[in-house]
Amino acid sequence: MLRKKIDCFVEDICKYNNFTQEKTEEIQYVMRLMMYEILKIITIIIIFSMFGYFKEVVLIIFTMACVKPFTGGYHETSQKRCLIATTILCCLTILIAKNSNLNLVSTILISIINIFCIYHQAPIINKCMPITKPSLIKKNNKIALVNSIILSMISIFIIKYGVYSNIITWTLTINVCLMFNSKKHGEE
Protein backbone atom coordinates (compact mmCIF):
# COMPACT_ATOMS: atom_id res chain seq x y z
CA MET A 1 0.00 0.00 0.00
CA LEU A 2 2.74 2.49 1.00
CA ARG A 3 4.82 1.45 -1.98
CA LYS A 4 1.94 2.08 -4.39
CA LYS A 5 1.27 5.52 -2.93
CA ILE A 6 4.94 6.50 -3.15
CA ASP A 7 5.16 5.22 -6.73
CA CYS A 8 1.99 7.10 -7.78
CA PHE A 9 3.19 10.29 -6.08
CA VAL A 10 6.56 10.13 -7.81
CA GLU A 11 4.99 9.21 -11.15
CA ASP A 12 2.70 12.26 -11.04
CA ILE A 13 5.62 14.58 -10.29
CA CYS A 14 7.78 12.98 -12.97
CA LYS A 15 5.01 13.23 -15.60
CA TYR A 16 4.52 16.89 -14.76
CA ASN A 17 8.28 17.49 -15.20
CA ASN A 18 8.51 15.34 -18.37
CA PHE A 19 10.99 12.83 -16.94
CA THR A 20 11.78 9.65 -18.86
CA GLN A 21 10.38 6.33 -17.67
CA GLU A 22 13.89 5.24 -16.67
CA LYS A 23 14.41 8.38 -14.56
CA THR A 24 10.94 7.93 -13.01
CA GLU A 25 11.77 4.36 -11.97
CA GLU A 26 15.08 5.54 -10.53
CA ILE A 27 13.36 8.22 -8.43
CA GLN A 28 10.66 5.75 -7.32
CA TYR A 29 13.37 3.35 -6.14
CA VAL A 30 15.20 6.07 -4.20
CA MET A 31 11.95 7.31 -2.60
CA ARG A 32 10.94 3.78 -1.61
CA LEU A 33 14.37 3.12 -0.13
CA MET A 34 14.34 6.39 1.82
CA MET A 35 10.82 5.74 3.16
CA TYR A 36 11.73 2.22 4.30
CA GLU A 37 14.94 3.46 5.93
CA ILE A 38 13.09 6.25 7.76
CA LEU A 39 10.45 3.78 8.99
CA LYS A 40 13.18 1.35 10.08
CA ILE A 41 15.03 4.04 12.02
CA ILE A 42 11.85 5.30 13.70
CA THR A 43 10.85 1.73 14.64
CA ILE A 44 14.28 0.97 16.14
CA ILE A 45 14.35 4.26 18.07
CA ILE A 46 10.87 3.58 19.48
CA ILE A 47 11.77 0.01 20.50
CA PHE A 48 14.99 1.00 22.27
CA SER A 49 13.40 4.11 23.82
CA MET A 50 10.87 1.87 25.56
CA PHE A 51 13.82 0.22 27.33
CA GLY A 52 15.55 3.51 28.17
CA TYR A 53 18.23 3.41 25.48
CA PHE A 54 17.18 6.39 23.34
CA LYS A 55 20.55 8.20 23.39
CA GLU A 56 22.48 4.99 22.86
CA VAL A 57 20.49 3.82 19.83
CA VAL A 58 20.51 7.29 18.24
CA LEU A 59 24.31 7.34 18.59
CA ILE A 60 24.58 3.86 17.04
CA ILE A 61 22.33 4.79 14.12
CA PHE A 62 24.21 8.07 13.59
CA THR A 63 27.55 6.24 13.59
CA MET A 64 26.24 3.57 11.21
CA ALA A 65 24.77 6.22 8.89
CA CYS A 66 28.10 8.04 8.70
CA VAL A 67 30.15 5.00 7.73
CA LYS A 68 28.07 1.99 6.60
CA PRO A 69 26.81 3.37 3.26
CA PHE A 70 30.40 3.98 2.18
CA THR A 71 32.05 0.77 3.43
CA GLY A 72 29.65 -1.73 1.88
CA GLY A 73 29.69 -5.33 3.00
CA TYR A 74 26.76 -6.98 4.70
CA HIS A 75 23.32 -6.29 3.18
CA GLU A 76 20.04 -8.07 3.76
CA THR A 77 17.72 -9.05 0.93
CA SER A 78 14.54 -7.47 2.33
CA GLN A 79 13.57 -4.50 4.49
CA LYS A 80 12.09 -6.80 7.14
CA ARG A 81 15.31 -8.77 7.44
CA CYS A 82 17.28 -5.51 7.50
CA LEU A 83 15.12 -4.24 10.38
CA ILE A 84 15.70 -7.46 12.34
CA ALA A 85 19.46 -7.45 11.64
CA THR A 86 19.81 -3.76 12.56
CA THR A 87 17.83 -4.29 15.78
CA ILE A 88 20.07 -7.22 16.74
CA LEU A 89 23.23 -5.24 15.91
CA CYS A 90 22.03 -2.28 17.99
CA CYS A 91 21.22 -4.60 20.89
CA LEU A 92 24.63 -6.30 20.69
CA THR A 93 26.44 -2.96 20.45
CA ILE A 94 24.66 -1.62 23.53
CA LEU A 95 25.36 -4.83 25.47
CA ILE A 96 29.05 -4.79 24.52
CA ALA A 97 29.40 -1.06 25.25
CA LYS A 98 27.70 -1.35 28.64
CA ASN A 99 29.73 -4.39 29.66
CA SER A 100 33.17 -3.33 28.46
CA ASN A 101 35.35 -0.66 29.94
CA LEU A 102 37.63 0.49 27.17
CA ASN A 103 40.35 2.78 28.42
CA LEU A 104 42.07 5.41 26.30
CA VAL A 105 44.78 3.07 25.00
CA SER A 106 42.25 0.36 24.07
CA THR A 107 40.03 2.87 22.30
CA ILE A 108 42.98 4.27 20.33
CA LEU A 109 44.24 0.80 19.34
CA ILE A 110 40.81 -0.47 18.27
CA SER A 111 40.24 2.77 16.34
CA ILE A 112 43.56 2.37 14.51
CA ILE A 113 42.63 -1.19 13.53
CA ASN A 114 39.19 -0.04 12.33
CA ILE A 115 40.68 2.80 10.28
CA PHE A 116 43.34 0.47 8.82
CA CYS A 117 40.68 -2.05 7.74
CA ILE A 118 38.49 0.63 6.19
CA TYR A 119 41.48 2.18 4.40
CA HIS A 120 42.53 -1.13 2.85
CA GLN A 121 39.17 -2.76 2.18
CA ALA A 122 36.34 -0.23 1.79
CA PRO A 123 34.13 -0.24 -0.05
CA ILE A 124 33.27 -3.92 -0.12
CA ILE A 125 31.34 -4.59 -3.32
CA ASN A 126 28.73 -7.34 -3.40
CA LYS A 127 25.80 -8.40 -5.59
CA CYS A 128 23.20 -6.65 -3.43
CA MET A 129 24.83 -3.22 -3.66
CA PRO A 130 27.13 -3.24 -6.69
CA ILE A 131 29.23 -0.22 -7.64
CA THR A 132 31.46 -0.44 -10.66
CA LYS A 133 32.72 3.05 -11.42
CA PRO A 134 36.31 3.40 -10.16
CA SER A 135 35.71 7.06 -9.30
CA LEU A 136 32.74 6.14 -7.08
CA ILE A 137 34.72 3.36 -5.40
CA LYS A 138 37.55 5.78 -4.63
CA LYS A 139 35.10 8.43 -3.40
CA ASN A 140 33.33 5.96 -1.09
CA ASN A 141 36.68 4.83 0.32
CA LYS A 142 37.67 8.42 1.05
CA ILE A 143 34.32 9.29 2.67
CA ALA A 144 34.35 6.11 4.79
CA LEU A 145 37.91 6.79 5.87
CA VAL A 146 37.34 10.46 6.76
CA ASN A 147 34.10 9.69 8.62
CA SER A 148 35.65 6.83 10.57
CA ILE A 149 38.65 8.99 11.53
CA ILE A 150 36.34 11.79 12.73
CA LEU A 151 34.15 9.36 14.69
CA SER A 152 37.22 7.68 16.19
CA MET A 153 38.56 11.07 17.28
CA ILE A 154 35.20 11.90 18.85
CA SER A 155 35.28 8.55 20.64
CA ILE A 156 38.75 9.34 22.00
CA PHE A 157 37.80 12.88 23.05
CA ILE A 158 34.69 11.71 24.93
CA ILE A 159 36.44 8.81 26.67
CA LYS A 160 35.35 10.18 30.06
CA TYR A 161 31.74 9.49 29.04
CA GLY A 162 32.56 5.76 28.92
CA VAL A 163 29.49 4.18 27.41
CA TYR A 164 29.12 6.73 24.60
CA SER A 165 32.78 6.44 23.65
CA ASN A 166 32.39 2.65 23.75
CA ILE A 167 29.27 2.79 21.56
CA ILE A 168 31.08 4.69 18.81
CA THR A 169 34.13 2.41 19.01
CA TRP A 170 32.13 -0.83 19.04
CA THR A 171 29.75 0.34 16.29
CA LEU A 172 32.74 1.06 14.06
CA THR A 173 34.28 -2.30 14.99
CA ILE A 174 31.09 -4.23 14.24
CA ASN A 175 30.81 -2.37 10.94
CA VAL A 176 34.37 -3.40 10.06
CA CYS A 177 33.54 -7.02 10.94
CA LEU A 178 30.48 -6.88 8.68
CA MET A 179 32.65 -5.61 5.82
CA PHE A 180 34.26 -9.03 5.75
CA ASN A 181 31.00 -10.97 5.46
CA SER A 182 31.93 -13.44 2.74
CA LYS A 183 28.56 -15.18 2.28
CA LYS A 184 27.01 -14.04 -0.96
CA HIS A 185 23.23 -13.91 -1.23
CA GLY A 186 21.83 -16.92 -3.02
CA GLU A 187 24.99 -18.98 -2.55
CA GLU A 188 25.64 -21.74 -0.06
Coordinates of C-alpha atoms in Angstrom, one line a residue:
M1 CA 0.0 0.0 0.0
L2 CA 2.7 2.5 1.0
R3 CA 4.8 1.4 -2.0
K4 CA 1.9 2.1 -4.4
K5 CA 1.3 5.5 -2.9
I6 CA 4.9 6.5 -3.1
D7 CA 5.2 5.2 -6.7
C8 CA 2.0 7.1 -7.8
F9 CA 3.2 10.3 -6.1
V10 CA 6.6 10.1 -7.8
E11 CA 5.0 9.2 -11.1
D12 CA 2.7 12.3 -11.0
I13 CA 5.6 14.6 -10.3
C14 CA 7.8 13.0 -13.0
K15 CA 5.0 13.2 -15.6
Y16 CA 4.5 16.9 -14.8
N17 CA 8.3 17.5 -15.2
N18 CA 8.5 15.3 -18.4
F19 CA 11.0 12.8 -16.9
T20 CA 11.8 9.7 -18.9
Q21 CA 10.4 6.3 -17.7
E22 CA 13.9 5.2 -16.7
K23 CA 14.4 8.4 -14.6
T24 CA 10.9 7.9 -13.0
E25 CA 11.8 4.4 -12.0
E26 CA 15.1 5.5 -10.5
I27 CA 13.4 8.2 -8.4
Q28 CA 10.7 5.7 -7.3
Y29 CA 13.4 3.3 -6.1
V30 CA 15.2 6.1 -4.2
M31 CA 12.0 7.3 -2.6
R32 CA 10.9 3.8 -1.6
L33 CA 14.4 3.1 -0.1
M34 CA 14.3 6.4 1.8
M35 CA 10.8 5.7 3.2
Y36 CA 11.7 2.2 4.3
E37 CA 14.9 3.5 5.9
I38 CA 13.1 6.2 7.8
L39 CA 10.4 3.8 9.0
K40 CA 13.2 1.3 10.1
I41 CA 15.0 4.0 12.0
I42 CA 11.8 5.3 13.7
T43 CA 10.9 1.7 14.6
I44 CA 14.3 1.0 16.1
I45 CA 14.3 4.3 18.1
I46 CA 10.9 3.6 19.5
I47 CA 11.8 0.0 20.5
F48 CA 15.0 1.0 22.3
S49 CA 13.4 4.1 23.8
M50 CA 10.9 1.9 25.6
F51 CA 13.8 0.2 27.3
G52 CA 15.5 3.5 28.2
Y53 CA 18.2 3.4 25.5
F54 CA 17.2 6.4 23.3
K55 CA 20.5 8.2 23.4
E56 CA 22.5 5.0 22.9
V57 CA 20.5 3.8 19.8
V58 CA 20.5 7.3 18.2
L59 CA 24.3 7.3 18.6
I60 CA 24.6 3.9 17.0
I61 CA 22.3 4.8 14.1
F62 CA 24.2 8.1 13.6
T63 CA 27.6 6.2 13.6
M64 CA 26.2 3.6 11.2
A65 CA 24.8 6.2 8.9
C66 CA 28.1 8.0 8.7
V67 CA 30.1 5.0 7.7
K68 CA 28.1 2.0 6.6
P69 CA 26.8 3.4 3.3
F70 CA 30.4 4.0 2.2
T71 CA 32.1 0.8 3.4
G72 CA 29.7 -1.7 1.9
G73 CA 29.7 -5.3 3.0
Y74 CA 26.8 -7.0 4.7
H75 CA 23.3 -6.3 3.2
E76 CA 20.0 -8.1 3.8
T77 CA 17.7 -9.1 0.9
S78 CA 14.5 -7.5 2.3
Q79 CA 13.6 -4.5 4.5
K80 CA 12.1 -6.8 7.1
R81 CA 15.3 -8.8 7.4
C82 CA 17.3 -5.5 7.5
L83 CA 15.1 -4.2 10.4
I84 CA 15.7 -7.5 12.3
A85 CA 19.5 -7.4 11.6
T86 CA 19.8 -3.8 12.6
T87 CA 17.8 -4.3 15.8
I88 CA 20.1 -7.2 16.7
L89 CA 23.2 -5.2 15.9
C90 CA 22.0 -2.3 18.0
C91 CA 21.2 -4.6 20.9
L92 CA 24.6 -6.3 20.7
T93 CA 26.4 -3.0 20.4
I94 CA 24.7 -1.6 23.5
L95 CA 25.4 -4.8 25.5
I96 CA 29.0 -4.8 24.5
A97 CA 29.4 -1.1 25.3
K98 CA 27.7 -1.4 28.6
N99 CA 29.7 -4.4 29.7
S100 CA 33.2 -3.3 28.5
N101 CA 35.3 -0.7 29.9
L102 CA 37.6 0.5 27.2
N103 CA 40.4 2.8 28.4
L104 CA 42.1 5.4 26.3
V105 CA 44.8 3.1 25.0
S106 CA 42.3 0.4 24.1
T107 CA 40.0 2.9 22.3
I108 CA 43.0 4.3 20.3
L109 CA 44.2 0.8 19.3
I110 CA 40.8 -0.5 18.3
S111 CA 40.2 2.8 16.3
I112 CA 43.6 2.4 14.5
I113 CA 42.6 -1.2 13.5
N114 CA 39.2 0.0 12.3
I115 CA 40.7 2.8 10.3
F116 CA 43.3 0.5 8.8
C117 CA 40.7 -2.1 7.7
I118 CA 38.5 0.6 6.2
Y119 CA 41.5 2.2 4.4
H120 CA 42.5 -1.1 2.9
Q121 CA 39.2 -2.8 2.2
A122 CA 36.3 -0.2 1.8
P123 CA 34.1 -0.2 -0.1
I124 CA 33.3 -3.9 -0.1
I125 CA 31.3 -4.6 -3.3
N126 CA 28.7 -7.3 -3.4
K127 CA 25.8 -8.4 -5.6
C128 CA 23.2 -6.7 -3.4
M129 CA 24.8 -3.2 -3.7
P130 CA 27.1 -3.2 -6.7
I131 CA 29.2 -0.2 -7.6
T132 CA 31.5 -0.4 -10.7
K133 CA 32.7 3.1 -11.4
P134 CA 36.3 3.4 -10.2
S135 CA 35.7 7.1 -9.3
L136 CA 32.7 6.1 -7.1
I137 CA 34.7 3.4 -5.4
K138 CA 37.6 5.8 -4.6
K139 CA 35.1 8.4 -3.4
N140 CA 33.3 6.0 -1.1
N141 CA 36.7 4.8 0.3
K142 CA 37.7 8.4 1.1
I143 CA 34.3 9.3 2.7
A144 CA 34.3 6.1 4.8
L145 CA 37.9 6.8 5.9
V146 CA 37.3 10.5 6.8
N147 CA 34.1 9.7 8.6
S148 CA 35.7 6.8 10.6
I149 CA 38.6 9.0 11.5
I150 CA 36.3 11.8 12.7
L151 CA 34.2 9.4 14.7
S152 CA 37.2 7.7 16.2
M153 CA 38.6 11.1 17.3
I154 CA 35.2 11.9 18.9
S155 CA 35.3 8.5 20.6
I156 CA 38.7 9.3 22.0
F157 CA 37.8 12.9 23.0
I158 CA 34.7 11.7 24.9
I159 CA 36.4 8.8 26.7
K160 CA 35.3 10.2 30.1
Y161 CA 31.7 9.5 29.0
G162 CA 32.6 5.8 28.9
V163 CA 29.5 4.2 27.4
Y164 CA 29.1 6.7 24.6
S165 CA 32.8 6.4 23.6
N166 CA 32.4 2.7 23.7
I167 CA 29.3 2.8 21.6
I168 CA 31.1 4.7 18.8
T169 CA 34.1 2.4 19.0
W170 CA 32.1 -0.8 19.0
T171 CA 29.8 0.3 16.3
L172 CA 32.7 1.1 14.1
T173 CA 34.3 -2.3 15.0
I174 CA 31.1 -4.2 14.2
N175 CA 30.8 -2.4 10.9
V176 CA 34.4 -3.4 10.1
C177 CA 33.5 -7.0 10.9
L178 CA 30.5 -6.9 8.7
M179 CA 32.6 -5.6 5.8
F180 CA 34.3 -9.0 5.8
N181 CA 31.0 -11.0 5.5
S182 CA 31.9 -13.4 2.7
K183 CA 28.6 -15.2 2.3
K184 CA 27.0 -14.0 -1.0
H185 CA 23.2 -13.9 -1.2
G186 CA 21.8 -16.9 -3.0
E187 CA 25.0 -19.0 -2.6
E188 CA 25.6 -21.7 -0.1

